[in-house]
Amino acid sequence: MVGYDPFVQAFHAHFTRDATQRLFCGLDRALDELPDPSRAEMDAKVAEARGLVRTLRGIPRDGLSFDEDLDLDLARLLLEAEIHDLTYTFNGRPTSAQRPTAGVDIGDLLFRMFALDPRPPGDRLSDITACVEGIPGYLEALLGRLETPVRRWVGCELEQIGGLADLCAALEGWARSEEWSDPGRFAAARVRAEAALRQYLGVDVLERVWA
C-alpha cells in the first residue's frame, strides 16, 4: 500500500514528464528537448495516469491533514481530466489524430525559455538551440500521429507556425547580443528547422481536413 508522500512524488514526476511542464513548474533540469508528440507517449501517459488513480484510491485517508486530503482529491481530478483529454474521440478517431500541435508545443517552450526563464542567458540559449535542433524529429513523430485533422485546428496550426520564424529570428538576434559562445550552432539549427517546417506545411495530411 502506497502512502501519501510516495504518491505525491509519483504524481509530481508524472506531471513533469516533458520540458514544458518542468519549466512551468520552475524546474531547471532536462530543458533541452521538445515534448514527445507520438501516440506511444500519449498512451504511456494514460497508462501511468490510470495507475496513479488506482494507487490514490488505495491510500488510507485516516491521519491525513485537511490539506493533504484535499491534495488527493485535486490530484484525482487532474489525473481524470488528463485521461479524458488524451482518450477522448470524435469523428470516430482520437483527438490527437485530428489536432496538429507543432505550433503550440514548439512555440510555448521556446518562448518561455526566451522570456520567462530566470536562468543565465547562456544556459537558456544552449537548451533553446537543442530544442530547435529537435524540431525535425518532433515533426516526424507528430506526422506519425496525425490522420485527418480538423480544418479549424489546422488553421490554428498554420497561424502559430507562421509566428515561429519571427521567434527564431528574435532568438538569433538575442544570441548575438548576448555574445553567446556558439551562435553558429543556433543559426545552423534554425536553417534545418525552418526547412523541416516548410516541408511539414506541405504534407498531404494537413490538406485532408474535416470541414
Short mmCIF file of C-alpha atoms in Angstrom, two decimals:
data_model
loop_
_atom_site.label_atom_id
_atom_site.label_comp_id
_atom_site.label_asym_id
_atom_site.label_seq_id
_atom_site.Cartn_x
_atom_site.Cartn_y
_atom_site.Cartn_z
CA MET A 1 0.00 0.00 0.00
CA VAL A 2 1.42 3.36 -1.06
CA GLY A 3 1.26 6.27 1.36
CA TYR A 4 0.71 9.97 0.80
CA ASP A 5 4.35 11.05 0.35
CA PRO A 6 5.34 8.39 -2.23
CA PHE A 7 2.18 9.16 -4.19
CA VAL A 8 2.97 12.88 -4.23
CA GLN A 9 6.43 12.11 -5.60
CA ALA A 10 4.99 9.87 -8.33
CA PHE A 11 2.32 12.45 -9.15
CA HIS A 12 4.96 15.19 -9.47
CA ALA A 13 7.09 13.00 -11.72
CA HIS A 14 4.07 12.28 -13.93
CA PHE A 15 3.20 15.92 -14.43
CA THR A 16 6.78 16.91 -15.18
CA ARG A 17 7.35 14.37 -17.94
CA ASP A 18 8.29 16.95 -20.58
CA ALA A 19 10.39 20.10 -20.62
CA THR A 20 7.44 22.49 -20.97
CA GLN A 21 5.86 21.09 -17.83
CA ARG A 22 9.17 21.19 -15.97
CA LEU A 23 9.81 24.80 -16.94
CA PHE A 24 6.26 25.77 -15.97
CA CYS A 25 6.86 24.21 -12.53
CA GLY A 26 10.14 26.09 -12.09
CA LEU A 27 12.42 23.08 -12.58
CA ASP A 28 15.71 23.62 -14.38
CA ARG A 29 16.58 20.04 -15.34
CA ALA A 30 16.38 18.46 -18.80
CA LEU A 31 15.02 21.51 -20.61
CA ASP A 32 16.84 20.70 -23.83
CA GLU A 33 14.16 18.63 -25.55
CA LEU A 34 10.77 19.21 -27.11
CA PRO A 35 7.72 17.30 -25.89
CA ASP A 36 7.23 13.87 -27.43
CA PRO A 37 4.10 14.17 -29.64
CA SER A 38 3.86 10.48 -30.51
CA ARG A 39 0.82 8.33 -29.90
CA ALA A 40 3.03 5.95 -27.93
CA GLU A 41 3.92 8.72 -25.47
CA MET A 42 0.26 9.63 -25.07
CA ASP A 43 -0.65 6.00 -24.43
CA ALA A 44 2.15 5.80 -21.85
CA LYS A 45 0.82 8.92 -20.10
CA VAL A 46 -2.67 7.46 -19.98
CA ALA A 47 -1.43 4.15 -18.58
CA GLU A 48 0.63 5.93 -15.94
CA ALA A 49 -2.26 8.26 -15.03
CA ARG A 50 -4.65 5.35 -14.63
CA GLY A 51 -2.12 3.60 -12.43
CA LEU A 52 -1.83 6.69 -10.26
CA VAL A 53 -5.63 6.89 -9.90
CA ARG A 54 -5.68 3.27 -8.74
CA THR A 55 -2.88 3.99 -6.30
CA LEU A 56 -4.62 7.09 -4.99
CA ARG A 57 -7.81 5.17 -4.26
CA GLY A 58 -5.85 2.80 -2.04
CA ILE A 59 -4.19 5.49 0.10
CA PRO A 60 -5.55 5.46 3.68
CA ARG A 61 -7.10 8.85 4.47
CA ASP A 62 -7.05 8.36 8.25
CA GLY A 63 -4.45 10.58 9.83
CA LEU A 64 -4.10 12.93 6.86
CA SER A 65 -4.45 16.65 7.40
CA PHE A 66 -7.25 18.61 5.77
CA ASP A 67 -4.79 19.96 3.18
CA GLU A 68 -3.36 16.53 2.40
CA ASP A 69 -6.84 15.07 1.98
CA LEU A 70 -7.75 17.94 -0.34
CA ASP A 71 -4.50 17.41 -2.27
CA LEU A 72 -5.53 13.84 -3.07
CA ASP A 73 -8.98 14.93 -4.23
CA LEU A 74 -7.46 17.56 -6.52
CA ALA A 75 -4.84 15.10 -7.79
CA ARG A 76 -7.60 12.66 -8.75
CA LEU A 77 -9.44 15.38 -10.68
CA LEU A 78 -6.29 16.39 -12.55
CA LEU A 79 -5.47 12.81 -13.46
CA GLU A 80 -9.02 12.06 -14.60
CA ALA A 81 -9.05 15.25 -16.69
CA GLU A 82 -5.79 14.24 -18.34
CA ILE A 83 -7.08 10.76 -19.09
CA HIS A 84 -10.23 12.24 -20.63
CA ASP A 85 -8.24 14.71 -22.73
CA LEU A 86 -5.88 12.03 -24.07
CA THR A 87 -8.54 9.39 -24.78
CA TYR A 88 -11.48 11.48 -25.99
CA THR A 89 -12.63 10.57 -29.51
CA PHE A 90 -14.91 12.16 -32.07
CA ASN A 91 -15.40 11.57 -35.80
CA GLY A 92 -14.52 8.02 -34.78
CA ARG A 93 -10.89 8.96 -34.11
CA PRO A 94 -8.78 10.09 -31.14
CA THR A 95 -8.49 13.85 -30.78
CA SER A 96 -4.72 13.58 -31.10
CA ALA A 97 -5.10 12.12 -34.60
CA GLN A 98 -7.03 15.22 -35.67
CA ARG A 99 -5.26 18.08 -33.84
CA PRO A 100 -1.79 19.17 -35.04
CA THR A 101 0.21 20.68 -32.19
CA ALA A 102 3.60 21.69 -33.59
CA GLY A 103 2.97 25.42 -33.26
CA VAL A 104 1.95 25.32 -29.63
CA ASP A 105 4.43 22.63 -28.49
CA ILE A 106 7.44 24.29 -30.12
CA GLY A 107 6.40 27.90 -29.62
CA ASP A 108 5.41 27.61 -25.96
CA LEU A 109 8.67 26.06 -24.86
CA LEU A 110 10.92 28.36 -26.87
CA PHE A 111 9.04 31.49 -25.79
CA ARG A 112 9.01 30.52 -22.12
CA MET A 113 12.78 29.98 -22.13
CA PHE A 114 13.29 33.22 -24.03
CA ALA A 115 11.02 35.50 -22.00
CA LEU A 116 10.19 33.86 -18.66
CA ASP A 117 13.10 31.61 -17.70
CA PRO A 118 15.23 33.21 -14.91
CA ARG A 119 18.38 31.19 -15.70
CA PRO A 120 21.51 32.82 -17.17
CA PRO A 121 21.26 33.54 -20.93
CA GLY A 122 23.95 31.03 -21.86
CA ASP A 123 22.11 28.14 -20.21
CA ARG A 124 18.83 29.15 -21.83
CA LEU A 125 20.36 29.57 -25.28
CA SER A 126 22.02 26.17 -25.07
CA ASP A 127 18.71 24.49 -24.24
CA ILE A 128 16.81 26.55 -26.82
CA THR A 129 19.29 25.55 -29.50
CA ALA A 130 18.95 21.87 -28.58
CA CYS A 131 15.16 22.21 -28.88
CA VAL A 132 15.44 23.89 -32.28
CA GLU A 133 17.75 21.06 -33.36
CA GLY A 134 15.00 18.65 -32.32
CA ILE A 135 12.27 20.22 -34.47
CA PRO A 136 12.75 17.89 -37.50
CA GLY A 137 12.45 14.82 -35.27
CA TYR A 138 9.46 16.27 -33.45
CA LEU A 139 7.63 16.88 -36.73
CA GLU A 140 8.31 13.35 -37.92
CA ALA A 141 6.83 11.94 -34.71
CA LEU A 142 3.83 14.27 -34.96
CA LEU A 143 3.08 13.22 -38.54
CA GLY A 144 3.11 9.62 -37.37
CA ARG A 145 0.19 10.51 -35.07
CA LEU A 146 -1.97 12.62 -37.39
CA GLU A 147 -4.66 11.10 -39.62
CA THR A 148 -7.33 13.55 -40.78
CA PRO A 149 -7.08 16.90 -38.96
CA VAL A 150 -9.98 19.24 -38.28
CA ARG A 151 -9.90 22.32 -40.51
CA ARG A 152 -10.19 24.78 -37.60
CA TRP A 153 -7.22 23.19 -35.81
CA VAL A 154 -5.18 23.21 -39.00
CA GLY A 155 -5.91 26.93 -39.30
CA CYS A 156 -4.63 27.49 -35.75
CA GLU A 157 -1.56 25.39 -36.53
CA LEU A 158 -0.72 27.41 -39.64
CA GLU A 159 -1.08 30.69 -37.75
CA GLN A 160 1.09 29.54 -34.84
CA ILE A 161 3.79 28.11 -37.08
CA GLY A 162 3.79 31.37 -39.02
CA GLY A 163 4.99 33.08 -35.85
CA LEU A 164 7.87 30.67 -35.28
CA ALA A 165 10.04 32.30 -37.94
CA ASP A 166 9.81 35.65 -36.15
CA LEU A 167 10.51 33.97 -32.81
CA CYS A 168 13.59 32.21 -34.20
CA ALA A 169 14.83 35.47 -35.70
CA ALA A 170 14.44 37.14 -32.30
CA LEU A 171 16.28 34.27 -30.63
CA GLU A 172 19.16 34.50 -33.09
CA GLY A 173 19.39 38.26 -32.51
CA TRP A 174 19.35 37.67 -28.76
CA ALA A 175 22.17 35.14 -29.06
CA ARG A 176 24.30 37.71 -30.90
CA SER A 177 23.50 40.48 -28.42
CA GLU A 178 24.48 38.25 -25.51
CA GLU A 179 27.69 37.31 -27.34
CA TRP A 180 26.82 33.68 -26.75
CA SER A 181 29.70 31.31 -27.34
CA ASP A 182 28.06 29.22 -30.09
CA PRO A 183 25.81 31.40 -32.28
CA GLY A 184 26.72 29.39 -35.38
CA ARG A 185 25.14 26.30 -33.85
CA PHE A 186 21.83 28.11 -33.42
CA ALA A 187 21.96 29.58 -36.93
CA ALA A 188 22.52 26.11 -38.42
CA ALA A 189 19.75 24.61 -36.29
CA ARG A 190 17.39 27.37 -37.39
CA VAL A 191 18.03 26.69 -41.08
CA ARG A 192 17.33 22.97 -40.65
CA ALA A 193 14.27 23.62 -38.50
CA GLU A 194 12.71 26.11 -40.91
CA ALA A 195 13.28 23.71 -43.82
CA ALA A 196 11.57 20.95 -41.84
CA LEU A 197 8.66 23.26 -41.01
CA ARG A 198 8.21 24.21 -44.66
CA GLN A 199 8.17 20.54 -45.58
CA TYR A 200 5.68 19.83 -42.78
CA LEU A 201 3.32 22.54 -44.01
CA GLY A 202 3.34 20.95 -47.46
CA VAL A 203 2.38 17.42 -46.40
CA ASP A 204 -0.85 15.95 -47.66
CA VAL A 205 -2.21 15.21 -44.20
CA LEU A 206 -2.72 18.91 -43.46
CA GLU A 207 -4.82 19.19 -46.61
CA ARG A 208 -7.07 16.20 -45.87
CA VAL A 209 -9.17 18.05 -43.32
CA TRP A 210 -12.60 17.68 -41.82
CA ALA A 211 -14.86 20.62 -42.65
#
